mmCIF file of C-alpha atoms in Angstrom:
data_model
loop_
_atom_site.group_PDB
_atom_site.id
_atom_site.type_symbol
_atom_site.label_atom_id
_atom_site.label_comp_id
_atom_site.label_asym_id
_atom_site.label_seq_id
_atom_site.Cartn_x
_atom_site.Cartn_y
_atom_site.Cartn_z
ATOM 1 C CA UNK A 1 2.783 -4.019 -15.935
ATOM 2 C CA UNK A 2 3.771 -7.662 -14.519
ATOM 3 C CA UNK A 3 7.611 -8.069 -14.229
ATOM 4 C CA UNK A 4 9.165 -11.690 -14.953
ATOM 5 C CA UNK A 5 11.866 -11.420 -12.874
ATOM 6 C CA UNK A 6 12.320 -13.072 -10.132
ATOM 7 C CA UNK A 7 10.944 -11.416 -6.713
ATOM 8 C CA UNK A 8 14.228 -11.486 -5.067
ATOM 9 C CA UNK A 9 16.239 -9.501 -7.734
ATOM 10 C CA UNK A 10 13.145 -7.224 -8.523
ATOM 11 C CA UNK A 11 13.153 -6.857 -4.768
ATOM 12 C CA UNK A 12 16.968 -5.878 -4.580
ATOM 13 C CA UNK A 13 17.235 -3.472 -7.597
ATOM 14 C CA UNK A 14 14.192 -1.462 -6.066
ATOM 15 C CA UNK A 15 15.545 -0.988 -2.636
ATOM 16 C CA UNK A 16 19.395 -0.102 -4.268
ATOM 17 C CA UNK A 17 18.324 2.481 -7.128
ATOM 18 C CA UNK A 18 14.568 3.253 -6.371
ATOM 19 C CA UNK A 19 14.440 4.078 -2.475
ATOM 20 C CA UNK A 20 15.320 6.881 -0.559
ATOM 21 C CA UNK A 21 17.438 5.971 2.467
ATOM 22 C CA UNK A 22 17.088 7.715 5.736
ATOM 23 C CA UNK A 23 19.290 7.102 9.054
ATOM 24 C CA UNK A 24 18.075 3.633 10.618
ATOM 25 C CA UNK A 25 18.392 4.963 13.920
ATOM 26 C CA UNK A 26 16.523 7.917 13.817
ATOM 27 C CA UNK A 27 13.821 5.853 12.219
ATOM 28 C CA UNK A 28 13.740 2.948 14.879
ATOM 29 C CA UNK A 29 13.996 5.817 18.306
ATOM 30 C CA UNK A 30 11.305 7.553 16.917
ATOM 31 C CA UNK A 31 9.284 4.591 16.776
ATOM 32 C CA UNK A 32 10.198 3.684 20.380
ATOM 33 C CA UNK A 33 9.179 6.740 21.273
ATOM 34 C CA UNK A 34 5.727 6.733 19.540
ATOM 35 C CA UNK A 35 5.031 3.396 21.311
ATOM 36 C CA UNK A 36 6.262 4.419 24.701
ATOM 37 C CA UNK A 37 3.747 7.438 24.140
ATOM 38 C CA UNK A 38 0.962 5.428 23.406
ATOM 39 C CA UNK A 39 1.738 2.754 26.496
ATOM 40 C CA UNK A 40 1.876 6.013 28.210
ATOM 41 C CA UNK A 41 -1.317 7.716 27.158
ATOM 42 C CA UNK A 42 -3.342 4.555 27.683
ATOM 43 C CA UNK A 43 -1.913 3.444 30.999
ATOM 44 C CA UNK A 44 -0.224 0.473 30.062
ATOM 45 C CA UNK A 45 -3.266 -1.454 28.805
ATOM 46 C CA UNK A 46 -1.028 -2.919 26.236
ATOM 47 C CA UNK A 47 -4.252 -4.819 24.283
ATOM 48 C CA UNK A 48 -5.212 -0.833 23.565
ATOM 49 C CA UNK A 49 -1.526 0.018 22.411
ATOM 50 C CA UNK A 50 -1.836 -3.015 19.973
ATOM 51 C CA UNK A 51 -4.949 -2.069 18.306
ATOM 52 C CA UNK A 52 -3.443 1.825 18.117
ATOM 53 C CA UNK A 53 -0.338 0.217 16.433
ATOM 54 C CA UNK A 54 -2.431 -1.750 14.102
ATOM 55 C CA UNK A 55 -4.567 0.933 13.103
ATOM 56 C CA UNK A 56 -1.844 3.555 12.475
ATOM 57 C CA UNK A 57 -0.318 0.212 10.459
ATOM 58 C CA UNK A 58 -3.760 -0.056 8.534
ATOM 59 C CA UNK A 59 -3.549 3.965 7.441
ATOM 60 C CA UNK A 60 0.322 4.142 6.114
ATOM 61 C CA UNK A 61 -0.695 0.011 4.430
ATOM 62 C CA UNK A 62 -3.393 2.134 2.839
ATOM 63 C CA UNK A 63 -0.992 4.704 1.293
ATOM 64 C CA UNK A 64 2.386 2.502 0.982
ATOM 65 C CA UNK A 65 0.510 -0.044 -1.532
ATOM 66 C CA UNK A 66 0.816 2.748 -4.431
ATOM 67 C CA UNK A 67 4.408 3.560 -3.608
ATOM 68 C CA UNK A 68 4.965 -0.323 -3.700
ATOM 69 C CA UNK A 69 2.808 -0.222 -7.160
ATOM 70 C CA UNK A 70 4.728 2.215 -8.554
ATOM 71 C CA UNK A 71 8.235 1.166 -7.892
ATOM 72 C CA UNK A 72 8.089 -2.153 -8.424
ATOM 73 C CA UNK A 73 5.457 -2.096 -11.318
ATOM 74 C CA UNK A 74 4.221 -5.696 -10.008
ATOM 75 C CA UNK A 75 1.082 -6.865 -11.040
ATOM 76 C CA UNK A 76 -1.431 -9.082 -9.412
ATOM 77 C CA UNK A 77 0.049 -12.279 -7.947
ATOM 78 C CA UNK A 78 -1.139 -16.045 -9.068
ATOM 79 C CA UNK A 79 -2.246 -17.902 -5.273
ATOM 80 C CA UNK A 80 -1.971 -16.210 -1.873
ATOM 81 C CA UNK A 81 1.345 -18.231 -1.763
ATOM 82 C CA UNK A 82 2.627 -15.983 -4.184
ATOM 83 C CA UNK A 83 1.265 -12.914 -2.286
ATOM 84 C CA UNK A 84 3.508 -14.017 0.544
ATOM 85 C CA UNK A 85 6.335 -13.709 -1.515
ATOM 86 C CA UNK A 86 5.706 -11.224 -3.116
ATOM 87 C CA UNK A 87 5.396 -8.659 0.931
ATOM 88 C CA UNK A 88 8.457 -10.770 1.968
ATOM 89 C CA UNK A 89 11.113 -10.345 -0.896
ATOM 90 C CA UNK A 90 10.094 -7.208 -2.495
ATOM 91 C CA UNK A 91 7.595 -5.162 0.107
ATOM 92 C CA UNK A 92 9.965 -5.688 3.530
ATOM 93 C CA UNK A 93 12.958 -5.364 1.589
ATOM 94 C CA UNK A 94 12.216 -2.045 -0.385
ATOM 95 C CA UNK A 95 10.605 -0.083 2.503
ATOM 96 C CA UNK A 96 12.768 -1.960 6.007
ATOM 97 C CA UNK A 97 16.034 -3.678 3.802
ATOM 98 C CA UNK A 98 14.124 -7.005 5.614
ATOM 99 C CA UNK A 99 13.747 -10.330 3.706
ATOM 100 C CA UNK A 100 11.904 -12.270 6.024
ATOM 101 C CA UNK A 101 10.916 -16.389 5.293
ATOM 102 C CA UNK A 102 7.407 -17.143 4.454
ATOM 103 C CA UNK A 103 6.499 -20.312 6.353
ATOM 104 C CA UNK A 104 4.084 -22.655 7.612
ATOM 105 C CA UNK A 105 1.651 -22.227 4.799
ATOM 106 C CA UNK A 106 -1.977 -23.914 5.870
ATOM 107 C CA UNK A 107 -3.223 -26.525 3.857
ATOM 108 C CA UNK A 108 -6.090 -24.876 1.539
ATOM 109 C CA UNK A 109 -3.210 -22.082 0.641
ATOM 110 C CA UNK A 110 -4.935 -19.357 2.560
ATOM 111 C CA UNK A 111 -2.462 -18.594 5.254
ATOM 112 C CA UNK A 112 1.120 -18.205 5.922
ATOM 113 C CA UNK A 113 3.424 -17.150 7.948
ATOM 114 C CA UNK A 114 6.476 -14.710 7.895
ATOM 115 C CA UNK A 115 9.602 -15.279 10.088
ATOM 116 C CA UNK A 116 11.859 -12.903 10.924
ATOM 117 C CA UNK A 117 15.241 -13.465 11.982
ATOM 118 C CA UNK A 118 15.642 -10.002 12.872
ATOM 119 C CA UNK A 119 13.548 -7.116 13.770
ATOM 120 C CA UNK A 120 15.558 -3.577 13.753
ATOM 121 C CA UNK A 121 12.346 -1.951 15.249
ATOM 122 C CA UNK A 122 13.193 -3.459 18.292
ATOM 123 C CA UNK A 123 17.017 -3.936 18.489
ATOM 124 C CA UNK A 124 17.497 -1.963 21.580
ATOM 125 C CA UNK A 125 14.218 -2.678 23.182
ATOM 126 C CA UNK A 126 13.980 -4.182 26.061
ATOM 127 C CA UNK A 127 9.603 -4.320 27.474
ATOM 128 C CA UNK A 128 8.965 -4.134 31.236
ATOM 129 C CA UNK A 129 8.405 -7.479 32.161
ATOM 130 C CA UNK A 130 4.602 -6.835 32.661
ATOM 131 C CA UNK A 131 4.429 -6.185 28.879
ATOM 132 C CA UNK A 132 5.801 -9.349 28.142
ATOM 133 C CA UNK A 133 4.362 -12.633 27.198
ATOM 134 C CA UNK A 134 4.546 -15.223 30.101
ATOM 135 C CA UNK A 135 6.430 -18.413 28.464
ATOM 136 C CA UNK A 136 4.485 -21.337 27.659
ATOM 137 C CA UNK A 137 1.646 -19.640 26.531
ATOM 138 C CA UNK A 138 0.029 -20.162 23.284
ATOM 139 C CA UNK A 139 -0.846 -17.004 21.001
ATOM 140 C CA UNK A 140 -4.240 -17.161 19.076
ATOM 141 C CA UNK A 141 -5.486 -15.012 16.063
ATOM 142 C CA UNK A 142 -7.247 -11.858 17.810
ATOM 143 C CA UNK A 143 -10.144 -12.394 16.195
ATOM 144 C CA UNK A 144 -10.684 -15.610 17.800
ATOM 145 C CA UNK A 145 -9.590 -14.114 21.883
ATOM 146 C CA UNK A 146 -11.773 -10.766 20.872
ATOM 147 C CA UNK A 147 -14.631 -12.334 23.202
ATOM 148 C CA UNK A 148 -12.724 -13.827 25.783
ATOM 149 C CA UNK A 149 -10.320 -10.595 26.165
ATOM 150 C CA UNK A 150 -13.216 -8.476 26.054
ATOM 151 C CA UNK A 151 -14.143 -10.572 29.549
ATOM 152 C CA UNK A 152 -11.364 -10.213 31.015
ATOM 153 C CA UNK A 153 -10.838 -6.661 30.364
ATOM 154 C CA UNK A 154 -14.341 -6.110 31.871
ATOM 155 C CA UNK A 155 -13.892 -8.195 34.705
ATOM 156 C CA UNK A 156 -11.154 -5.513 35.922
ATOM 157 C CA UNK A 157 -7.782 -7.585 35.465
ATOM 158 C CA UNK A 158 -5.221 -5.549 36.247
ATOM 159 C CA UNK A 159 -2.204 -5.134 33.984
ATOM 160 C CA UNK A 160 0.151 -8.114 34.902
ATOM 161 C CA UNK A 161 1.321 -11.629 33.194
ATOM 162 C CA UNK A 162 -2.234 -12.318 32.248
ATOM 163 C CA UNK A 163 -3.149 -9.618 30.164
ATOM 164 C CA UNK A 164 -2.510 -8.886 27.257
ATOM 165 C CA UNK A 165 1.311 -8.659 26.020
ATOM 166 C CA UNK A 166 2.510 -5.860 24.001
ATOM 167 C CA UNK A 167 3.337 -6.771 20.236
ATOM 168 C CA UNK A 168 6.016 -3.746 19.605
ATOM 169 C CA UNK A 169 5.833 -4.249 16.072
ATOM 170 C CA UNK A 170 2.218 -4.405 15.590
ATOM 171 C CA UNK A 171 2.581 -1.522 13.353
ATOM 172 C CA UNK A 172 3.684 -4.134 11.052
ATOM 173 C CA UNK A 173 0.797 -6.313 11.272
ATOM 174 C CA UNK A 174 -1.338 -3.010 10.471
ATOM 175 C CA UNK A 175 0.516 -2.308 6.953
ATOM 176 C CA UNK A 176 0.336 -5.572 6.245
ATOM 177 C CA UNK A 177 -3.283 -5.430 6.404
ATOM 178 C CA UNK A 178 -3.666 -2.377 4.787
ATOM 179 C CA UNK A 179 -1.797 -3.272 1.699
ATOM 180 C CA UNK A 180 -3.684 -6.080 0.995
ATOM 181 C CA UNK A 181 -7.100 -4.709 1.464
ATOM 182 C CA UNK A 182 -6.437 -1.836 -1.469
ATOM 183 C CA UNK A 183 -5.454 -4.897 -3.376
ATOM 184 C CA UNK A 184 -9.211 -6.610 -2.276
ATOM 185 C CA UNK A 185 -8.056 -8.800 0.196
ATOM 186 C CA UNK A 186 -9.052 -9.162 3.381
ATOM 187 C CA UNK A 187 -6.608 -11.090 5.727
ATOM 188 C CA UNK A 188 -5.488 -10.960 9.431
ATOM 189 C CA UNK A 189 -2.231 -10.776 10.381
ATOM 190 C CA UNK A 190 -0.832 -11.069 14.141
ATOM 191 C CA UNK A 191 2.392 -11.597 15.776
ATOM 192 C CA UNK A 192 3.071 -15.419 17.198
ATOM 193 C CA UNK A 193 6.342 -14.774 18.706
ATOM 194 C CA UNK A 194 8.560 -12.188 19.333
ATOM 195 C CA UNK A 195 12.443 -12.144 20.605
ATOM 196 C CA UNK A 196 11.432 -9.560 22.875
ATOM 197 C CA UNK A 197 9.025 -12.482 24.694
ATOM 198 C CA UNK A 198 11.940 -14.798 24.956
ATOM 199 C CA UNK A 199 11.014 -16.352 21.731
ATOM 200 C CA UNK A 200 13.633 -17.543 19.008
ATOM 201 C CA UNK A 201 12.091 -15.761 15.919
ATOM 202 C CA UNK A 202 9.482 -13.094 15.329
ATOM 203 C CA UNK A 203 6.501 -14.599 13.663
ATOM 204 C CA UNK A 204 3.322 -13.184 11.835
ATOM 205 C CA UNK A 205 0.969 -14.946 10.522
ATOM 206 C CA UNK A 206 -1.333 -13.678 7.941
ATOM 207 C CA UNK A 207 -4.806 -15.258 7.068
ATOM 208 C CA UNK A 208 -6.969 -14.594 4.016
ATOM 209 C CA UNK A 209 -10.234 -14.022 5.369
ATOM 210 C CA UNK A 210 -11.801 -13.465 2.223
ATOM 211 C CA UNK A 211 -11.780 -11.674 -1.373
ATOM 212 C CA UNK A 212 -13.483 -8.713 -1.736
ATOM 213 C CA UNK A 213 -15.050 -9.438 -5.073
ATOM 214 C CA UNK A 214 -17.025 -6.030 -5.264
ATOM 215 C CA UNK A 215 -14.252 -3.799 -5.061
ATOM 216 C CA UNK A 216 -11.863 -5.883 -7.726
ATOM 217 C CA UNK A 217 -11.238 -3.102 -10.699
ATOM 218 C CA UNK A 218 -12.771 -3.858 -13.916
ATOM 219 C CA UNK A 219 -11.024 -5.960 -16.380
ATOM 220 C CA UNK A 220 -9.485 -7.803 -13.533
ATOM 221 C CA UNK A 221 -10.941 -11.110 -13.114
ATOM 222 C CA UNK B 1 3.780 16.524 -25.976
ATOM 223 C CA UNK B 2 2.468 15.400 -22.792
ATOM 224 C CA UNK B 3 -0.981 17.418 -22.967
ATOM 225 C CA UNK B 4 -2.971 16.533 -20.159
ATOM 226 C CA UNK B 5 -3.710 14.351 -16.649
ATOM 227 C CA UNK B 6 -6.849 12.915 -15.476
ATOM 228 C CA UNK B 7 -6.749 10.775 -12.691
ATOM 229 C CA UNK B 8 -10.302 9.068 -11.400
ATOM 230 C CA UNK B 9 -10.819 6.753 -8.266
ATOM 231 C CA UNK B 10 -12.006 3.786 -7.829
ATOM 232 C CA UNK B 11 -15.972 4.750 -8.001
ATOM 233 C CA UNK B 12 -15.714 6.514 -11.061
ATOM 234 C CA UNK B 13 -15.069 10.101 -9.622
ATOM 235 C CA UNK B 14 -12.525 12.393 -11.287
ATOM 236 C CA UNK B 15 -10.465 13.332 -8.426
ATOM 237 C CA UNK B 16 -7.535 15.341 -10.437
ATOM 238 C CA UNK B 17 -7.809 17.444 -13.849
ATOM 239 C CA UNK B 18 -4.974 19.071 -15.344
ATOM 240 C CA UNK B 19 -4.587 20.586 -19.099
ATOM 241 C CA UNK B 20 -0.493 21.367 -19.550
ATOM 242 C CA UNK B 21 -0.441 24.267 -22.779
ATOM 243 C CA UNK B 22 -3.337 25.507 -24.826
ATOM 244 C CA UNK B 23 -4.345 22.591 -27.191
ATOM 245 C CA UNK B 24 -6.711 21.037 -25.209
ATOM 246 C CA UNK B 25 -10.088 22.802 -24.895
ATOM 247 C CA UNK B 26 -11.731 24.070 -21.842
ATOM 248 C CA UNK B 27 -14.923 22.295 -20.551
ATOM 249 C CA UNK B 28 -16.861 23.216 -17.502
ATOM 250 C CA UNK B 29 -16.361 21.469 -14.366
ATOM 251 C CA UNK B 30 -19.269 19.470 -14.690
ATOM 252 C CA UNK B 31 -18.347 18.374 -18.331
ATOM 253 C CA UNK B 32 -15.209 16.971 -16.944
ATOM 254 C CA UNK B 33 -16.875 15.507 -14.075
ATOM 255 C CA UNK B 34 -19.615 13.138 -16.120
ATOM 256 C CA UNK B 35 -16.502 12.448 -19.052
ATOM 257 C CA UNK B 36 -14.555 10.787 -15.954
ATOM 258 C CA UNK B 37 -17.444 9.056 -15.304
ATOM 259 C CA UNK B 38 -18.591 7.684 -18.848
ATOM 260 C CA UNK B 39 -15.004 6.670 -19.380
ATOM 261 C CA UNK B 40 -15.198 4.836 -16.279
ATOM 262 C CA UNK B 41 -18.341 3.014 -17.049
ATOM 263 C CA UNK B 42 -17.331 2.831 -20.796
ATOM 264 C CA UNK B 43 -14.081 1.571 -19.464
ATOM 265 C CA UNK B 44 -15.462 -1.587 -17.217
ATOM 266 C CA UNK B 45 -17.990 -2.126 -20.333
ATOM 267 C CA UNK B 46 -14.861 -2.660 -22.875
ATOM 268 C CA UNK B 47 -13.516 -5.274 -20.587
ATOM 269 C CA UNK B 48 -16.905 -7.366 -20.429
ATOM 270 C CA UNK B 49 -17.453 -6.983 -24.148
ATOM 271 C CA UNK B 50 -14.417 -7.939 -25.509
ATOM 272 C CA UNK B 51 -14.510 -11.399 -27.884
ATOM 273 C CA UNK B 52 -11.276 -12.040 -25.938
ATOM 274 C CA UNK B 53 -12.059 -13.192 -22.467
ATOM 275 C CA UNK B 54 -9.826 -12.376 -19.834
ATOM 276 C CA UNK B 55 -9.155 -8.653 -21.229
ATOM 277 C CA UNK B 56 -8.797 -5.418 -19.987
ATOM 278 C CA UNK B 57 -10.630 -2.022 -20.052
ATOM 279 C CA UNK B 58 -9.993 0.280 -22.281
ATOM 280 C CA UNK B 59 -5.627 1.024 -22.198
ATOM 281 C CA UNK B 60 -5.463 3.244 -25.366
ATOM 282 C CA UNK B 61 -7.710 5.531 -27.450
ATOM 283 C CA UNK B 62 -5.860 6.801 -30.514
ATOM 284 C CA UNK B 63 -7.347 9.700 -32.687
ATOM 285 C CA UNK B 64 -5.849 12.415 -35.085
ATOM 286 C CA UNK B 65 -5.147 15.166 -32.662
ATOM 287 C CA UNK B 66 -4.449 13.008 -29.638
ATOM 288 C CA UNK B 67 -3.651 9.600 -27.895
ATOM 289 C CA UNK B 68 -5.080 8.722 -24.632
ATOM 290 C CA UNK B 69 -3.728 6.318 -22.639
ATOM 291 C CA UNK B 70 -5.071 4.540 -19.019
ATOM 292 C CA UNK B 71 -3.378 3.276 -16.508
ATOM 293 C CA UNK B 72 -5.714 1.439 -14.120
ATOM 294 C CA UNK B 73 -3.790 0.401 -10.695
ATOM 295 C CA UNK B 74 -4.712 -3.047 -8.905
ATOM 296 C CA UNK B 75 -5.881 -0.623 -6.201
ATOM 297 C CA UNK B 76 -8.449 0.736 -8.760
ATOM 298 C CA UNK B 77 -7.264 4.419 -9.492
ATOM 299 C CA UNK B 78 -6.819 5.257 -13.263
ATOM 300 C CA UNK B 79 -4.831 7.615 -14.330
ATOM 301 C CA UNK B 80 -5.794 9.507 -17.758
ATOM 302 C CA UNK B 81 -2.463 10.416 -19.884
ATOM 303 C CA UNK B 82 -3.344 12.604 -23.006
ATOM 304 C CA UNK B 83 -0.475 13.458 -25.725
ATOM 305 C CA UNK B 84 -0.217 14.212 -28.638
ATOM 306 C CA UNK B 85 -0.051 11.602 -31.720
ATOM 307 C CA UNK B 86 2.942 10.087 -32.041
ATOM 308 C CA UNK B 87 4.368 10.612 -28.227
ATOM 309 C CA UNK B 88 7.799 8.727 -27.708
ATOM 310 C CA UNK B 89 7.429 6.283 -24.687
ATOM 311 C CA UNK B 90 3.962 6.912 -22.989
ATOM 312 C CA UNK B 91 4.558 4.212 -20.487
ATOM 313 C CA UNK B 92 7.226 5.742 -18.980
ATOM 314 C CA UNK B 93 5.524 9.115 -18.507
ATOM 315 C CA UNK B 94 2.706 7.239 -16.942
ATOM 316 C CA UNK B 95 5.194 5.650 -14.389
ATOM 317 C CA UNK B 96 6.702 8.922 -13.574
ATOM 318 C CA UNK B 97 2.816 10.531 -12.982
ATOM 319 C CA UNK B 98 2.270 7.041 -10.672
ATOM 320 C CA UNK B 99 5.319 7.926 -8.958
ATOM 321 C CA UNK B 100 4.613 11.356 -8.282
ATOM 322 C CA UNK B 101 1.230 10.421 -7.137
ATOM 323 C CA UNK B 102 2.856 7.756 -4.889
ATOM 324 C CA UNK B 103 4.847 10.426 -3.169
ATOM 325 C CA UNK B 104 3.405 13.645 -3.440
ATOM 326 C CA UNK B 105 -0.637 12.830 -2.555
ATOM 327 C CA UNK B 106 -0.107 9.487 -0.896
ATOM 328 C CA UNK B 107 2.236 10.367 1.476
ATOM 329 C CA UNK B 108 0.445 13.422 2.075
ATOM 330 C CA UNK B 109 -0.631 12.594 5.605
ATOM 331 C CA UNK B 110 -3.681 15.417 5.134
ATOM 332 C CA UNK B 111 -5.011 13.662 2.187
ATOM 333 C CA UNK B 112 -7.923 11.583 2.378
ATOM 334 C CA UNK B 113 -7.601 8.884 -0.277
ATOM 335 C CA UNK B 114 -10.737 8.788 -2.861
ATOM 336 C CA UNK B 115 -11.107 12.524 -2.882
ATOM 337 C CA UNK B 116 -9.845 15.111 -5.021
ATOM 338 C CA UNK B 117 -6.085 15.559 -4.853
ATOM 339 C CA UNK B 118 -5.148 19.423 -3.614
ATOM 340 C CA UNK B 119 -1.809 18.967 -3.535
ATOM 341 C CA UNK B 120 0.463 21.864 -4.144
ATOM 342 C CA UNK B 121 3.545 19.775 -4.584
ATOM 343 C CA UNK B 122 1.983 17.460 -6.575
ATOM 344 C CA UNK B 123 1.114 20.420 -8.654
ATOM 345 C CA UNK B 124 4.475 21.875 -8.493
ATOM 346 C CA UNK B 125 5.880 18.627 -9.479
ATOM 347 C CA UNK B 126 3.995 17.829 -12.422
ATOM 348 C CA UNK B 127 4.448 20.954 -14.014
ATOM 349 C CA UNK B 128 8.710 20.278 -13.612
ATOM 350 C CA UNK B 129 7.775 16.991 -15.466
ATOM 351 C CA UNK B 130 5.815 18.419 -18.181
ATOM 352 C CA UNK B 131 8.714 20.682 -18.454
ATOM 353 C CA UNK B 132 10.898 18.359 -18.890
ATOM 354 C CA UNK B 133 9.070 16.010 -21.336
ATOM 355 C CA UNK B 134 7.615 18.840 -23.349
#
């Protein structure tokens, strides 16, 4: 059930006459408040709060990918490229009214980024500034840091400038990833930058890590 | 006359069995259980066999008394939509079950994906759309 219009219109018509609306307020203090519970219940070790975000991101990506199936009746997607699209103009926009840029794409097609002029999880967020990322400091894919923030956790840093920062939106990163794995791909996706660390734009980058062949339903090739 | 729902996941196990009015006759459990699975593998098979590469499993199965009609999902569920012959606009009953599904067992926070669906509103809502196609 492939559609050939183009994303941006399919994108629009679902969000207008195919999506419930519910107050944006409501939505964005009860997320505040689920992430100031979890910085709460884990004592402000922010690298835990991230990987709670993601994971409660992973389980409603798991579930969200048929509602996006179903409304938008899109069928598989050409190149990775595509895929990028595809999340940006009709995903973001049918479930958060977002259209956010995808960028930066690498080289061999398998990553790209998506920028975000605005976030309206976090537009009355401010983080404590121990949550925060200290400027000048380059972000790397999580997979990469796992080992060396796994030493430094163990060595017994406290939480200050050179821990971990808290990505507010990492719920984000967690559907993202979700999604795509009930469509057999496996990527990573992580914030770059946020407005709430000073930066200009918030950035995610996703990364195909790989295809998961096995799982790809018959007749689909 | 929409006359029935199957719906099986992604390994072949029918997770969701519904017969809407008398027509269709009563198996056992099990019956139904290894018919979602041969259509599965029968399914998969179609798509390998086919003269025309690139194709499909198995999207309609027309008979006298019946048509059948399968939706797979890129996310691997297929959903089993049995009317009767000569059924106005199957496609969009399929995309109101999908629908449904989307709402009423995904969002169902209790439901673990990949098993059978026990949802009472999903029950309760299919019934208002057999109703209303019927």
């Amino acid at each position: 059930m492939s559609t050939t219009k183009p994303l941006k219109t399919l994108g629009e018509d679902v969000w207008r006459s195919k999506m419930e609306k519910v107050s944006g307020e409501l939505f964005v203090l009860t997320y505040g408040s689920i992430v100031t519970q979890l910085v709460r219940d884990f004592n402000q070790d922010y690298a835990k709060v991230n990987e709670h975000l993601e994971k409660m991101g992973y389980n409603i990506g798991t579930r969200l990918i048929e509602e996006f199936l179903a409304k938008s009746q899109m069928g598989r997607c050409r190149d990775f490229r595509e895929t990028g699209e595809a999340i940006a103009k009709v995903g973001f926009k049918m479930f958060l009214n977002l259209v956010p840029t995808v960028a930066n794409l690498s080289a061999d097609g398998r990553s790209f980024s998506l920028v975000f002029d605005e976030n309206p999880l976090a537009e009355f967020v401010e983080l404590p500034d121990d949550a925060k990322r200290p400027a000048g400091t380059v972000v790397v894919a999580p997979s990469s840091s796992s080992a060396t923030g796994g030493a430094a956790a163990t060595a017994g840093g406290s939480a200050g400038a050179a821990a971990t920062p808290l990505w507010f939106s990492n719920v984000l990163c967690g559907v993202v990833r979700g999604c795509l794995e009930m469509m057999q791909l496996q990527v990573e996706a992580y914030w770059v930058s946020d407005v709430l660390h000073g930066d200009d734009i918030n950035e995610m980058r996703v990364t195909l890590i790989k295809v998961l062949e096995d799982e790809v339903p018959a007749g689909e090739d | 006359m929409f006359l029935g729902l199957w719906i099986i996941n992604k390994a072949g196990g029918l997770i969701f069995q519904r017969d809407f009015g008398e027509s269709l006759a009563r198996l056992s459990t099990n019956d139904y259980l290894v018919l979602a699975g041969t259509f599965h593998s029968v399914h998969a098979i179609a798509s390998r066999i086919s003269p025309v590469p690139g194709s499909s499993g198995i999207e309609t199965l027309e008979t006298d008394t019946f048509t059948l009609t399968c939706h797979q999902t890129p996310t691997g569920i297929k959903f089993l939509v049995v009317t009767s012959p000569g059924h106005a606009n199957i496609a969009g009953l399929v995309r109101q079950v999908y629908d449904l599904y989307a709402d009423y067992v995904m969002k169902n926070p209790f439901y673990t994906p990949e098993m059978p669906v026990r949802c009472e509103q999903f029950d309760a809502n299919l019934l208002k759309l057999v109703k209303a196609v019927n």
